[in-house]
Amino acid sequence: LCSASIQDILATFKRRSGGKANLADLPEKVTMQLNDTHPTLGIPELMRLLMDEEGLSFDAAWKITSQCVNYTNHTVLPEALEKWSYDLVQEVLPRHLQIIEQIDAMYAKQHPSAPEATRIIGYTTPEVEEEEEAEAGAKGAKEAAAAAKAAPAPVPDVVRMANMCVIAGKYVNGVAAIHSEIVKDDVFNDFYQIWPDKFQNKTNGVTLRRWVAFCNPSLTKLINEKLGSDAWLSDWKQLERLREFADDADFQAAWRASKLENKKALAEYVYETQGIELNPEVAMFDIQVKRIHEYKRQLLNILGVIYKYKQMKEMSKAELDAVVPRAVMIGGKAFATYTQAKRIVKLINAVGKVVNADKAVGDKLKVAFLPNYNVSLAEKIIPATEISQHISTAGMEASGTSNMKFALN
């Protein structure tokens, strides 16, 4: 999963050292940022390479690794704090599990009073059958004591990947000021009590070069003309100067023309890929694109569409004529085993089939699900958006950057 990258890092470090590489200096040249817990195996893999391939001791390898690794937590949701099956890791990566257990044992020795929940290896105690309990209760105190001694010992059950990230990380950060406080006060509070200086905040951001200059060239050209250069791409505060043109009719017309150009490009893409005709000249593009999740509330969005459609069906012709046409587009990917998210996607498509086939409603309401959402598709969608839906359950969104991208366009 990560061995090739880490081997490449070590090889590059050695090559650039001119054959005089001192691995103790690796932290001065290399930092590995673990984004959530997916790349956590980078920790035991770096340890393995340093010990098994480079001949370092566990202590020497740990000193290097714990200075090279940082951990970014992107969400407070439990699903991001991955817990892997102990038996699966043992079967697939036995050497890595040995190293993980060494790290866990070292942590437990250094912090004997730390809560069990902070350990990397989680244990479970096998349940005793009710019949066995009844038999033990029927015996005398001596027999009961002997039975207690023979009770099943706890067995390793899970590998807590997030705990390993915190223990190994030189620094741990959230991605927004409020989120980082939640990380310290709630998600990893036990660790914060041990290492308060380890926890930091790094607020997320986006680059204007990609999310304006690259994906929206017509708007970029307009801004360059008004500001006199493209210096704003490296100094975004210069965009404040656009306020001077807020009431400029020509500027407003050019801005609307840029938006319409982008809307036409997206409408063409939707027709080519989904066979759904949108009218960019009149329809307001109402868009929500992000990972499909219950807390991001795509379900609330599509229920709102159903309600709008129901209202339209009850309107007189005069009332319907007064409705502002709206094209609702929802895009995103659902995790492979997230059944409820897939049901939401199915509902969005089902609603689209009904609404888009209703000639009485026509262009007043259209619904499209945009599949295979990725950066390339976002570069088409974001410049064309007029309403961007950010309706996640309060307190669940760590930072969010799509709102920044939409605001820029």
PDB file of C-alpha atoms in Angstrom, residues 82-315:
ATOM      1  CA  GLU A  82     -10.341   3.232  11.353  1.00  0.00           C
ATOM      2  CA  LYS A  83     -10.185   0.063  13.389  1.00  0.00           C
ATOM      3  CA  TRP A  84      -8.739  -2.833  11.441  1.00  0.00           C
ATOM      4  CA  SER A  85      -9.321  -6.482  12.228  1.00  0.00           C
ATOM      5  CA  TYR A  86      -6.391  -7.845  14.231  1.00  0.00           C
ATOM      6  CA  ASP A  87      -6.746 -11.265  12.624  1.00  0.00           C
ATOM      7  CA  LEU A  88      -6.774  -9.753   9.113  1.00  0.00           C
ATOM      8  CA  VAL A  89      -3.634  -7.690   9.743  1.00  0.00           C
ATOM      9  CA  GLN A  90      -1.955 -10.747  11.248  1.00  0.00           C
ATOM     10  CA  GLU A  91      -2.813 -12.825   8.197  1.00  0.00           C
ATOM     11  CA  VAL A  92      -1.864 -10.248   5.563  1.00  0.00           C
ATOM     12  CA  LEU A  93       0.930  -8.261   7.240  1.00  0.00           C
ATOM     13  CA  PRO A  94       2.442 -10.366  10.036  1.00  0.00           C
ATOM     14  CA  ARG A  95       5.732  -8.439  10.211  1.00  0.00           C
ATOM     15  CA  HIS A  96       3.962  -5.103  10.350  1.00  0.00           C
ATOM     16  CA  LEU A  97       1.747  -6.390  13.151  1.00  0.00           C
ATOM     17  CA  GLN A  98       4.829  -7.373  15.138  1.00  0.00           C
ATOM     18  CA  ILE A  99       6.140  -3.821  14.820  1.00  0.00           C
ATOM     19  CA  ILE A 100       2.736  -2.345  15.712  1.00  0.00           C
ATOM     20  CA  GLU A 101       2.665  -4.495  18.856  1.00  0.00           C
ATOM     21  CA  GLN A 102       6.156  -3.267  19.758  1.00  0.00           C
ATOM     22  CA  ILE A 103       5.006   0.340  19.377  1.00  0.00           C
ATOM     23  CA  ASP A 104       1.929  -0.398  21.497  1.00  0.00           C
ATOM     24  CA  ALA A 105       4.005  -2.070  24.210  1.00  0.00           C
ATOM     25  CA  MET A 106       6.442   0.865  24.260  1.00  0.00           C
ATOM     26  CA  TYR A 107       3.536   3.326  24.620  1.00  0.00           C
ATOM     27  CA  ALA A 108       1.980   1.286  27.445  1.00  0.00           C
ATOM     28  CA  LYS A 109       5.317   1.158  29.288  1.00  0.00           C
ATOM     29  CA  GLN A 110       5.903   4.905  28.917  1.00  0.00           C
ATOM     30  CA  HIS A 111       2.324   5.825  29.892  1.00  0.00           C
ATOM     31  CA  PRO A 112       1.103   3.103  32.293  1.00  0.00           C
ATOM     32  CA  SER A 113      -1.819   5.203  33.575  1.00  0.00           C
ATOM     33  CA  ALA A 114      -3.155   6.092  30.115  1.00  0.00           C
ATOM     34  CA  PRO A 115      -6.712   4.827  29.413  1.00  0.00           C
ATOM     35  CA  GLU A 116      -7.007   1.505  27.615  1.00  0.00           C
ATOM     36  CA  ALA A 117      -8.870   3.277  24.828  1.00  0.00           C
ATOM     37  CA  THR A 118      -5.625   5.014  23.837  1.00  0.00           C
ATOM     38  CA  ARG A 119      -3.818   1.742  23.165  1.00  0.00           C
ATOM     39  CA  ILE A 120      -3.241   0.691  19.540  1.00  0.00           C
ATOM     40  CA  ILE A 121      -4.257  -2.928  20.077  1.00  0.00           C
ATOM     41  CA  GLY A 122      -7.778  -3.366  21.370  1.00  0.00           C
ATOM     42  CA  TYR A 123      -8.732  -6.494  23.286  1.00  0.00           C
ATOM     43  CA  THR A 124     -11.959  -8.368  23.864  1.00  0.00           C
ATOM     44  CA  THR A 125     -12.820 -11.036  26.427  1.00  0.00           C
ATOM     45  CA  PRO A 126     -14.537 -14.155  25.065  1.00  0.00           C
ATOM     46  CA  GLU A 127     -17.986 -14.636  26.549  1.00  0.00           C
ATOM     47  CA  VAL A 128     -18.524 -17.520  28.960  1.00  0.00           C
ATOM     48  CA  GLU A 129     -21.487 -19.703  28.113  1.00  0.00           C
ATOM     49  CA  GLU A 130     -24.447 -19.388  30.515  1.00  0.00           C
ATOM     50  CA  GLU A 131     -24.289 -23.095  31.307  1.00  0.00           C
ATOM     51  CA  GLU A 132     -20.687 -22.754  32.429  1.00  0.00           C
ATOM     52  CA  GLU A 133     -21.613 -19.787  34.663  1.00  0.00           C
ATOM     53  CA  ALA A 134     -24.424 -21.781  36.253  1.00  0.00           C
ATOM     54  CA  GLU A 135     -22.098 -24.701  36.962  1.00  0.00           C
ATOM     55  CA  ALA A 136     -19.521 -22.369  38.500  1.00  0.00           C
ATOM     56  CA  GLY A 137     -22.224 -20.823  40.716  1.00  0.00           C
ATOM     57  CA  ALA A 138     -23.292 -24.236  41.979  1.00  0.00           C
ATOM     58  CA  LYS A 139     -19.822 -25.107  43.177  1.00  0.00           C
ATOM     59  CA  GLY A 140     -18.233 -24.034  46.421  1.00  0.00           C
ATOM     60  CA  ALA A 141     -16.082 -20.966  46.851  1.00  0.00           C
ATOM     61  CA  LYS A 142     -12.902 -22.921  46.212  1.00  0.00           C
ATOM     62  CA  GLU A 143     -14.160 -24.320  42.950  1.00  0.00           C
ATOM     63  CA  ALA A 144     -15.511 -20.925  41.900  1.00  0.00           C
ATOM     64  CA  ALA A 145     -12.130 -19.307  42.540  1.00  0.00           C
ATOM     65  CA  ALA A 146     -10.433 -21.955  40.465  1.00  0.00           C
ATOM     66  CA  ALA A 147     -12.959 -21.411  37.689  1.00  0.00           C
ATOM     67  CA  ALA A 148     -12.260 -17.664  37.788  1.00  0.00           C
ATOM     68  CA  LYS A 149      -8.550 -18.320  37.334  1.00  0.00           C
ATOM     69  CA  ALA A 150      -9.371 -20.440  34.327  1.00  0.00           C
ATOM     70  CA  ALA A 151     -11.602 -17.726  32.765  1.00  0.00           C
ATOM     71  CA  PRO A 152     -10.710 -16.896  29.177  1.00  0.00           C
ATOM     72  CA  ALA A 153      -7.996 -14.255  28.850  1.00  0.00           C
ATOM     73  CA  PRO A 154      -8.642 -11.162  26.718  1.00  0.00           C
ATOM     74  CA  VAL A 155      -7.640 -11.656  23.106  1.00  0.00           C
ATOM     75  CA  PRO A 156      -6.508  -9.000  20.602  1.00  0.00           C
ATOM     76  CA  ASP A 157      -9.433  -7.894  18.477  1.00  0.00           C
ATOM     77  CA  VAL A 158      -8.690  -4.644  16.603  1.00  0.00           C
ATOM     78  CA  VAL A 159      -5.830  -2.394  15.541  1.00  0.00           C
ATOM     79  CA  ARG A 160      -6.751   1.234  16.218  1.00  0.00           C
ATOM     80  CA  MET A 161      -5.087   3.027  13.331  1.00  0.00           C
ATOM     81  CA  ALA A 162      -5.891   6.562  14.510  1.00  0.00           C
ATOM     82  CA  ASN A 163      -4.250   5.890  17.864  1.00  0.00           C
ATOM     83  CA  MET A 164      -1.103   4.762  16.077  1.00  0.00           C
ATOM     84  CA  CYS A 165      -1.130   7.994  14.067  1.00  0.00           C
ATOM     85  CA  VAL A 166      -1.326  10.124  17.210  1.00  0.00           C
ATOM     86  CA  ILE A 167       1.299   8.131  19.084  1.00  0.00           C
ATOM     87  CA  ALA A 168       3.737   8.184  16.168  1.00  0.00           C
ATOM     88  CA  GLY A 169       3.012  11.665  14.875  1.00  0.00           C
ATOM     89  CA  LYS A 170       5.339  14.544  15.651  1.00  0.00           C
ATOM     90  CA  TYR A 171       2.314  16.819  15.244  1.00  0.00           C
ATOM     91  CA  VAL A 172      -1.445  16.245  15.020  1.00  0.00           C
ATOM     92  CA  ASN A 173      -3.696  18.818  13.418  1.00  0.00           C
ATOM     93  CA  GLY A 174      -7.305  19.528  12.593  1.00  0.00           C
ATOM     94  CA  VAL A 175      -8.306  21.459   9.478  1.00  0.00           C
ATOM     95  CA  ALA A 176     -10.178  24.444  10.939  1.00  0.00           C
ATOM     96  CA  ALA A 177      -9.973  26.328  14.240  1.00  0.00           C
ATOM     97  CA  ILE A 178     -13.229  24.927  15.642  1.00  0.00           C
ATOM     98  CA  HIS A 179     -12.478  21.426  14.360  1.00  0.00           C
ATOM     99  CA  SER A 180      -9.009  21.445  15.953  1.00  0.00           C
ATOM    100  CA  GLU A 181     -10.581  22.354  19.296  1.00  0.00           C
ATOM    101  CA  ILE A 182     -13.003  19.423  18.933  1.00  0.00           C
ATOM    102  CA  VAL A 183     -10.017  17.154  18.196  1.00  0.00           C
ATOM    103  CA  LYS A 184      -8.338  18.289  21.413  1.00  0.00           C
ATOM    104  CA  ASP A 185     -11.440  18.438  23.624  1.00  0.00           C
ATOM    105  CA  ASP A 186     -13.272  15.358  22.414  1.00  0.00           C
ATOM    106  CA  VAL A 187     -11.853  13.054  19.734  1.00  0.00           C
ATOM    107  CA  PHE A 188      -8.316  12.739  21.159  1.00  0.00           C
ATOM    108  CA  ASN A 189      -8.664  14.365  24.568  1.00  0.00           C
ATOM    109  CA  ASP A 190      -6.840  11.529  26.382  1.00  0.00           C
ATOM    110  CA  PHE A 191      -3.846  12.023  24.091  1.00  0.00           C
ATOM    111  CA  TYR A 192      -4.093  15.804  24.442  1.00  0.00           C
ATOM    112  CA  GLN A 193      -3.694  15.389  28.195  1.00  0.00           C
ATOM    113  CA  ILE A 194      -0.429  13.546  27.543  1.00  0.00           C
ATOM    114  CA  TRP A 195       0.974  15.660  24.674  1.00  0.00           C
ATOM    115  CA  PRO A 196      -0.705  19.106  24.611  1.00  0.00           C
ATOM    116  CA  ASP A 197       2.098  20.593  22.501  1.00  0.00           C
ATOM    117  CA  LYS A 198       1.635  17.956  19.804  1.00  0.00           C
ATOM    118  CA  PHE A 199      -1.758  19.314  18.727  1.00  0.00           C
ATOM    119  CA  GLN A 200      -2.011  22.141  16.184  1.00  0.00           C
ATOM    120  CA  ASN A 201      -4.425  23.698  13.709  1.00  0.00           C
ATOM    121  CA  LYS A 202      -3.894  23.987   9.961  1.00  0.00           C
ATOM    122  CA  THR A 203      -6.890  25.623   8.319  1.00  0.00           C
ATOM    123  CA  ASN A 204      -7.740  24.162   4.919  1.00  0.00           C
ATOM    124  CA  GLY A 205      -7.620  26.312   1.817  1.00  0.00           C
ATOM    125  CA  VAL A 206      -7.792  26.168  -1.963  1.00  0.00           C
ATOM    126  CA  THR A 207      -5.583  27.542  -4.718  1.00  0.00           C
ATOM    127  CA  LEU A 208      -6.872  30.283  -7.020  1.00  0.00           C
ATOM    128  CA  ARG A 209      -4.611  28.965  -9.765  1.00  0.00           C
ATOM    129  CA  ARG A 210      -6.646  25.794 -10.207  1.00  0.00           C
ATOM    130  CA  TRP A 211     -10.076  26.849  -8.960  1.00  0.00           C
ATOM    131  CA  VAL A 212     -10.289  30.096 -10.915  1.00  0.00           C
ATOM    132  CA  ALA A 213      -7.447  30.533 -13.411  1.00  0.00           C
ATOM    133  CA  PHE A 214      -7.436  26.966 -14.744  1.00  0.00           C
ATOM    134  CA  CYS A 215     -11.107  25.992 -14.548  1.00  0.00           C
ATOM    135  CA  ASN A 216     -12.656  29.385 -15.327  1.00  0.00           C
ATOM    136  CA  PRO A 217     -10.545  31.176 -17.968  1.00  0.00           C
ATOM    137  CA  SER A 218     -13.301  33.594 -19.027  1.00  0.00           C
ATOM    138  CA  LEU A 219     -13.747  34.900 -15.485  1.00  0.00           C
ATOM    139  CA  THR A 220      -9.962  35.022 -15.028  1.00  0.00           C
ATOM    140  CA  LYS A 221      -9.618  37.147 -18.170  1.00  0.00           C
ATOM    141  CA  LEU A 222     -12.279  39.549 -16.918  1.00  0.00           C
ATOM    142  CA  ILE A 223     -10.636  39.933 -13.507  1.00  0.00           C
ATOM    143  CA  ASN A 224      -7.210  40.438 -15.092  1.00  0.00           C
ATOM    144  CA  GLU A 225      -8.629  43.214 -17.272  1.00  0.00           C
ATOM    145  CA  LYS A 226     -10.195  45.021 -14.340  1.00  0.00           C
ATOM    146  CA  LEU A 227      -7.279  44.638 -11.929  1.00  0.00           C
ATOM    147  CA  GLY A 228      -4.599  45.248 -14.539  1.00  0.00           C
ATOM    148  CA  SER A 229      -2.652  42.009 -14.034  1.00  0.00           C
ATOM    149  CA  ASP A 230      -2.882  38.461 -12.667  1.00  0.00           C
ATOM    150  CA  ALA A 231      -1.033  39.372  -9.452  1.00  0.00           C
ATOM    151  CA  TRP A 232      -4.237  38.524  -7.540  1.00  0.00           C
ATOM    152  CA  LEU A 233      -3.541  34.830  -8.167  1.00  0.00           C
ATOM    153  CA  SER A 234      -0.749  34.978  -5.598  1.00  0.00           C
ATOM    154  CA  ASP A 235      -2.302  37.734  -3.467  1.00  0.00           C
ATOM    155  CA  TRP A 236      -6.004  37.019  -3.165  1.00  0.00           C
ATOM    156  CA  LYS A 237      -6.671  40.156  -1.099  1.00  0.00           C
ATOM    157  CA  GLN A 238      -6.343  42.131  -4.326  1.00  0.00           C
ATOM    158  CA  LEU A 239      -9.763  40.738  -5.271  1.00  0.00           C
ATOM    159  CA  GLU A 240     -11.261  43.276  -2.854  1.00  0.00           C
ATOM    160  CA  ARG A 241     -10.576  45.889  -5.540  1.00  0.00           C
ATOM    161  CA  LEU A 242     -13.391  44.362  -7.607  1.00  0.00           C
ATOM    162  CA  ARG A 243     -15.813  46.199  -5.306  1.00  0.00           C
ATOM    163  CA  GLU A 244     -15.037  49.318  -7.328  1.00  0.00           C
ATOM    164  CA  PHE A 245     -16.848  47.734 -10.284  1.00  0.00           C
ATOM    165  CA  ALA A 246     -19.846  46.295  -8.420  1.00  0.00           C
ATOM    166  CA  ASP A 247     -22.233  48.849  -9.965  1.00  0.00           C
ATOM    167  CA  ASP A 248     -20.521  48.927 -13.379  1.00  0.00           C
ATOM    168  CA  ALA A 249     -23.144  47.771 -15.912  1.00  0.00           C
ATOM    169  CA  ASP A 250     -20.524  46.634 -18.417  1.00  0.00           C
ATOM    170  CA  PHE A 251     -18.701  44.625 -15.759  1.00  0.00           C
ATOM    171  CA  GLN A 252     -21.947  43.025 -14.611  1.00  0.00           C
ATOM    172  CA  ALA A 253     -22.825  42.078 -18.192  1.00  0.00           C
ATOM    173  CA  ALA A 254     -19.366  40.577 -18.779  1.00  0.00           C
ATOM    174  CA  TRP A 255     -19.631  38.612 -15.516  1.00  0.00           C
ATOM    175  CA  ARG A 256     -23.038  37.218 -16.524  1.00  0.00           C
ATOM    176  CA  ALA A 257     -21.688  36.319 -19.968  1.00  0.00           C
ATOM    177  CA  SER A 258     -18.833  34.388 -18.367  1.00  0.00           C
ATOM    178  CA  LYS A 259     -21.302  32.505 -16.136  1.00  0.00           C
ATOM    179  CA  LEU A 260     -23.554  31.686 -19.099  1.00  0.00           C
ATOM    180  CA  GLU A 261     -20.586  30.360 -21.087  1.00  0.00           C
ATOM    181  CA  ASN A 262     -19.750  27.983 -18.235  1.00  0.00           C
ATOM    182  CA  LYS A 263     -23.397  26.971 -17.809  1.00  0.00           C
ATOM    183  CA  LYS A 264     -23.640  26.073 -21.503  1.00  0.00           C
ATOM    184  CA  ALA A 265     -20.520  23.905 -21.245  1.00  0.00           C
ATOM    185  CA  LEU A 266     -21.956  22.035 -18.247  1.00  0.00           C
ATOM    186  CA  ALA A 267     -25.368  21.642 -19.884  1.00  0.00           C
ATOM    187  CA  GLU A 268     -23.685  20.106 -22.927  1.00  0.00           C
ATOM    188  CA  TYR A 269     -21.785  17.682 -20.691  1.00  0.00           C
ATOM    189  CA  VAL A 270     -24.955  16.663 -18.831  1.00  0.00           C
ATOM    190  CA  TYR A 271     -26.758  16.027 -22.117  1.00  0.00           C
ATOM    191  CA  GLU A 272     -23.856  13.996 -23.549  1.00  0.00           C
ATOM    192  CA  THR A 273     -23.454  11.839 -20.437  1.00  0.00           C
ATOM    193  CA  GLN A 274     -26.991  11.661 -18.998  1.00  0.00           C
ATOM    194  CA  GLY A 275     -29.249  12.497 -21.936  1.00  0.00           C
ATOM    195  CA  ILE A 276     -30.928  15.220 -19.856  1.00  0.00           C
ATOM    196  CA  GLU A 277     -31.620  18.532 -21.604  1.00  0.00           C
ATOM    197  CA  LEU A 278     -31.038  21.648 -19.502  1.00  0.00           C
ATOM    198  CA  ASN A 279     -31.739  25.208 -20.566  1.00  0.00           C
ATOM    199  CA  PRO A 280     -28.800  27.317 -19.356  1.00  0.00           C
ATOM    200  CA  GLU A 281     -30.369  30.495 -20.801  1.00  0.00           C
ATOM    201  CA  VAL A 282     -33.239  30.461 -18.287  1.00  0.00           C
ATOM    202  CA  ALA A 283     -32.632  27.800 -15.611  1.00  0.00           C
ATOM    203  CA  MET A 284     -30.883  28.603 -12.361  1.00  0.00           C
ATOM    204  CA  PHE A 285     -28.199  25.952 -11.753  1.00  0.00           C
ATOM    205  CA  ASP A 286     -28.694  24.659  -8.195  1.00  0.00           C
ATOM    206  CA  ILE A 287     -25.853  22.275  -7.346  1.00  0.00           C
ATOM    207  CA  GLN A 288     -24.652  20.057  -4.500  1.00  0.00           C
ATOM    208  CA  VAL A 289     -21.493  18.047  -5.155  1.00  0.00           C
ATOM    209  CA  LYS A 290     -19.628  16.217  -2.405  1.00  0.00           C
ATOM    210  CA  ARG A 291     -19.219  12.758  -0.935  1.00  0.00           C
ATOM    211  CA  ILE A 292     -22.586  11.058  -0.483  1.00  0.00           C
ATOM    212  CA  HIS A 293     -23.205  10.830   3.255  1.00  0.00           C
ATOM    213  CA  GLU A 294     -26.186  11.130   5.571  1.00  0.00           C
ATOM    214  CA  TYR A 295     -24.622  14.031   7.475  1.00  0.00           C
ATOM    215  CA  LYS A 296     -24.046  15.948   4.216  1.00  0.00           C
ATOM    216  CA  ARG A 297     -27.811  15.672   3.707  1.00  0.00           C
ATOM    217  CA  GLN A 298     -28.223  15.008   0.011  1.00  0.00           C
ATOM    218  CA  LEU A 299     -31.389  13.249   1.186  1.00  0.00           C
ATOM    219  CA  LEU A 300     -32.730  16.537   2.573  1.00  0.00           C
ATOM    220  CA  ASN A 301     -31.914  18.201  -0.729  1.00  0.00           C
ATOM    221  CA  ILE A 302     -33.769  15.684  -2.875  1.00  0.00           C
ATOM    222  CA  LEU A 303     -36.736  15.681  -0.473  1.00  0.00           C
ATOM    223  CA  GLY A 304     -36.834  19.438  -1.016  1.00  0.00           C
ATOM    224  CA  VAL A 305     -36.930  18.826  -4.766  1.00  0.00           C
ATOM    225  CA  ILE A 306     -39.833  16.396  -4.316  1.00  0.00           C
ATOM    226  CA  TYR A 307     -41.681  19.049  -2.296  1.00  0.00           C
ATOM    227  CA  LYS A 308     -41.062  21.709  -4.982  1.00  0.00           C
ATOM    228  CA  TYR A 309     -42.330  19.313  -7.652  1.00  0.00           C
ATOM    229  CA  LYS A 310     -45.440  18.540  -5.610  1.00  0.00           C
ATOM    230  CA  GLN A 311     -46.125  22.270  -5.236  1.00  0.00           C
ATOM    231  CA  MET A 312     -45.721  22.805  -8.980  1.00  0.00           C
ATOM    232  CA  LYS A 313     -48.201  20.042  -9.768  1.00  0.00           C
ATOM    233  CA  GLU A 314     -50.784  21.836  -7.628  1.00  0.00           C
ATOM    234  CA  MET A 315     -50.218  25.252  -9.262  1.00  0.00           C
TER     235      MET A 315
END
